[in-house]
């Protein structure tokens, strides 16, 4: 969430659009050779070595970023993201 906030709303929104368009032509492409996805996988593997934990964690992060985009930056992406990720990690 820090990265999204740093690069800004416009760049984050454009990245979502580009990733969705790329995924239409090459399904599953969003997770290949992506630093973001690889870092999430490393984090989740420390707690649970199953793909479901990775998918859940990634969904929370992407969901928070997308919600931030839909709100035109009006929500606090850091506060919302930290709250949701903390709840998730406490329940692993």
Coordinates of N, CA and C in Angstrom, one line a residue:
X1 N 0.8 -1.2 0.0 CA 0.0 0.0 0.0 C 0.9 1.3 0.0
X2 N 2.0 1.2 0.7 CA 2.9 2.3 0.6 C 3.4 2.6 -0.8
X3 N 3.7 1.6 -1.5 CA 4.1 1.8 -2.9 C 3.0 2.4 -3.8
X4 N 1.8 1.9 -3.6 CA 0.7 2.5 -4.4 C 0.5 4.0 -4.0
X5 N 0.5 4.3 -2.8 CA 0.4 5.7 -2.3 C 1.5 6.5 -2.9
X6 N 2.7 6.0 -2.9 CA 3.9 6.7 -3.4 C 3.8 7.0 -4.9
X7 N 3.4 6.0 -5.7 CA 3.4 6.2 -7.1 C 2.1 7.0 -7.5
X8 N 1.1 6.9 -6.7 CA -0.1 7.7 -6.9 C -1.3 7.0 -7.5
X9 N -2.4 7.7 -7.4 CA -3.7 7.1 -7.8 C -3.7 6.8 -9.3
X10 N -3.2 7.8 -10.1 CA -3.3 7.6 -11.5 C -2.5 6.4 -12.0
X11 N -1.2 6.3 -11.5 CA -0.3 5.2 -12.0 C -0.9 3.9 -11.5
X12 N -1.4 3.8 -10.3 CA -2.0 2.6 -9.7 C -3.2 2.1 -10.6
X13 N -4.0 3.1 -10.9 CA -5.2 2.8 -11.7 C -4.8 2.3 -13.1
X14 N -3.8 2.9 -13.7 CA -3.3 2.5 -15.0 C -2.7 1.1 -15.0
X15 N -2.0 0.8 -13.9 CA -1.4 -0.5 -13.7 C -2.5 -1.6 -13.6
X16 N -3.6 -1.3 -12.9 CA -4.7 -2.2 -12.8 C -5.3 -2.5 -14.2
X17 N -5.5 -1.5 -14.9 CA -6.1 -1.6 -16.3 C -5.2 -2.4 -17.2
X18 N -3.9 -2.1 -17.2 CA -2.9 -2.8 -18.0 C -2.8 -4.2 -17.6
X19 N -2.8 -4.5 -16.3 CA -2.7 -5.9 -15.9 C -3.9 -6.7 -16.3
X20 N -5.1 -6.1 -16.1 CA -6.3 -6.8 -16.5 C -6.4 -7.1 -18.0
X21 N -5.9 -6.1 -18.8 CA -5.9 -6.3 -20.3 C -4.9 -7.4 -20.7
X22 N -3.7 -7.4 -20.0 CA -2.7 -8.4 -20.3 C -3.3 -9.8 -19.9
X23 N -4.0 -9.8 -18.8 CA -4.5 -11.1 -18.4 C -5.6 -11.7 -19.3
X24 N -6.3 -10.8 -20.0 CA -7.3 -11.3 -21.0 C -6.6 -12.0 -22.1
X25 N -5.5 -11.5 -22.6 CA -4.8 -12.1 -23.7 C -4.0 -13.3 -23.2
X26 N -3.5 -13.3 -22.0 CA -2.6 -14.4 -21.5 C -3.1 -14.6 -20.0
X27 N -4.1 -15.5 -19.8 CA -4.6 -15.7 -18.5 C -3.5 -16.2 -17.5
X28 N -3.6 -15.6 -16.3 CA -2.6 -15.9 -15.3 C -1.3 -15.1 -15.4
X29 N -1.2 -14.3 -16.5 CA 0.0 -13.6 -16.7 C 0.4 -12.6 -15.6
X30 N -0.6 -12.1 -14.8 CA -0.3 -11.1 -13.8 C 0.7 -11.6 -12.7
X31 N 0.8 -12.9 -12.5 CA 1.6 -13.4 -11.4 C 3.0 -13.9 -11.9
X32 N 3.2 -13.9 -13.2 CA 4.5 -14.3 -13.7 C 5.5 -13.2 -13.9
X33 N 6.7 -13.4 -13.4 CA 7.7 -12.4 -13.5 C 7.3 -11.0 -12.9
X34 N 6.5 -11.0 -11.8 CA 6.1 -9.8 -11.2 C 6.7 -9.7 -9.8
X35 N 7.4 -8.7 -9.5 CA 8.1 -8.5 -8.2 C 7.0 -8.5 -7.1
X36 N 5.9 -7.8 -7.4 CA 4.8 -7.7 -6.4 C 4.3 -9.0 -6.0
X37 N 4.0 -9.9 -6.9 CA 3.4 -11.2 -6.6 C 4.5 -12.1 -6.0
X38 N 5.7 -12.0 -6.4 CA 6.8 -12.8 -5.9 C 7.0 -12.5 -4.4
X39 N 7.0 -11.2 -4.1 CA 7.2 -10.7 -2.7 C 6.1 -11.2 -1.8
X40 N 4.9 -11.1 -2.3 CA 3.7 -11.6 -1.5 C 3.9 -13.1 -1.3
X41 N 4.3 -13.9 -2.3 CA 4.5 -15.3 -2.1 C 5.6 -15.6 -1.0
X42 N 6.7 -14.9 -1.0 CA 7.7 -15.0 0.0 C 7.2 -14.8 1.4
X43 N 6.3 -13.8 1.5 CA 5.8 -13.4 2.8 C 4.8 -14.6 3.3
X44 N 3.9 -15.0 2.4 CA 3.0 -16.0 2.9 C 3.6 -17.3 3.1
X45 N 4.7 -17.7 2.4 CA 5.4 -18.9 2.6 C 6.0 -19.0 4.0
X46 N 6.3 -17.9 4.6 CA 6.9 -17.9 5.9 C 5.8 -18.3 7.0
X47 N 4.6 -18.1 6.7 CA 3.5 -18.5 7.6 C 2.8 -19.7 7.2
X48 N 2.6 -20.0 6.0 CA 1.9 -21.1 5.5 C 2.4 -21.5 4.1
X49 N 2.7 -22.7 3.9 CA 3.2 -23.1 2.6 C 2.1 -23.6 1.7
X50 N 1.0 -22.9 1.6 CA -0.1 -23.4 0.7 C -0.5 -22.2 -0.2
X51 N -1.0 -22.5 -1.3 CA -1.4 -21.5 -2.3 C -2.6 -20.7 -1.8
X52 N -3.4 -21.2 -1.0 CA -4.6 -20.5 -0.6 C -4.2 -19.2 0.3
X53 N -3.2 -19.4 1.1 CA -2.7 -18.2 1.9 C -2.2 -17.1 1.0
X54 N -1.5 -17.5 0.0 CA -1.0 -16.6 -1.0 C -2.1 -15.8 -1.7
X55 N -3.1 -16.6 -2.2 CA -4.2 -16.0 -2.9 C -5.0 -15.1 -2.0
X56 N -5.2 -15.5 -0.7 CA -6.0 -14.6 0.2 C -5.2 -13.3 0.5
X57 N -4.0 -13.4 0.8 CA -3.1 -12.3 1.1 C -3.1 -11.3 -0.1
X58 N -2.8 -11.9 -1.3 CA -2.8 -11.0 -2.5 C -4.1 -10.4 -2.8
X59 N -5.2 -11.1 -2.5 CA -6.5 -10.5 -2.8 C -6.8 -9.4 -1.8
X60 N -6.4 -9.5 -0.6 CA -6.6 -8.4 0.3 C -5.8 -7.1 -0.2
X61 N -4.5 -7.3 -0.5 CA -3.7 -6.2 -0.9 C -4.3 -5.6 -2.2
X62 N -4.6 -6.4 -3.2 CA -5.1 -5.9 -4.5 C -6.5 -5.2 -4.2
X63 N -7.3 -5.8 -3.4 CA -8.6 -5.3 -3.1 C -8.5 -3.9 -2.4
X64 N -7.6 -3.8 -1.5 CA -7.4 -2.4 -0.9 C -7.0 -1.4 -1.9
X65 N -6.0 -1.8 -2.7 CA -5.6 -0.8 -3.8 C -6.7 -0.5 -4.7
X66 N -7.5 -1.5 -5.1 CA -8.6 -1.2 -6.0 C -9.6 -0.3 -5.4
X67 N -9.9 -0.6 -4.1 CA -10.9 0.2 -3.4 C -10.4 1.7 -3.3
X68 N -9.1 1.8 -3.1 CA -8.5 3.2 -3.1 C -8.7 3.9 -4.4
X69 N -8.5 3.1 -5.5 CA -8.7 3.7 -6.8 C -10.1 4.1 -7.0
X70 N -11.1 3.2 -6.7 CA -12.5 3.5 -6.9 C -12.9 4.7 -6.0
X71 N -12.3 4.9 -4.9 CA -12.7 6.0 -4.1 C -12.0 7.3 -4.5
X72 N -11.2 7.2 -5.6 CA -10.4 8.4 -6.1 C -9.5 8.9 -5.0
X73 N -8.9 8.0 -4.2 CA -7.9 8.3 -3.2 C -8.5 8.9 -2.0
X74 N -9.8 8.8 -1.8 CA -10.4 9.5 -0.6 C -10.3 8.6 0.7
X75 N -10.1 7.3 0.5 CA -9.9 6.5 1.7 C -8.4 6.5 2.1
X76 N -8.1 6.2 3.3 CA -6.7 6.1 3.7 C -6.2 4.7 3.4
X77 N -5.5 4.5 2.3 CA -5.1 3.2 1.9 C -4.2 2.5 2.9
X78 N -3.3 3.2 3.6 CA -2.4 2.6 4.6 C -3.2 2.1 5.8
X79 N -4.1 2.9 6.3 CA -4.9 2.6 7.5 C -5.8 1.4 7.2
X80 N -6.5 1.4 6.0 CA -7.4 0.3 5.7 C -6.6 -1.0 5.4
X81 N -5.5 -0.9 4.7 CA -4.7 -2.0 4.4 C -4.0 -2.7 5.6
X82 N -3.5 -1.8 6.5 CA -2.9 -2.4 7.7 C -3.9 -3.1 8.6
X83 N -5.1 -2.5 8.7 CA -6.1 -3.1 9.5 C -6.6 -4.4 9.0
X84 N -6.8 -4.5 7.7 CA -7.2 -5.8 7.1 C -6.1 -6.8 7.1
X85 N -4.9 -6.4 6.8 CA -3.8 -7.4 6.9 C -3.5 -7.9 8.3
X86 N -3.6 -7.0 9.2 CA -3.4 -7.4 10.6 C -4.5 -8.4 11.1
X87 N -5.7 -8.2 10.7 CA -6.8 -9.1 11.0 C -6.5 -10.5 10.4
X88 N -6.1 -10.4 9.1 CA -5.8 -11.7 8.4 C -4.7 -12.4 9.0
X89 N -3.6 -11.7 9.3 CA -2.4 -12.4 9.9 C -2.7 -13.0 11.3
X90 N -3.5 -12.3 12.0 CA -3.9 -12.8 13.4 C -4.7 -14.1 13.3
X91 N -5.4 -14.3 12.2 CA -6.2 -15.5 12.0 C -5.6 -16.6 11.3
X92 N -4.3 -16.5 10.9 CA -3.7 -17.5 10.1 C -3.4 -18.7 11.0

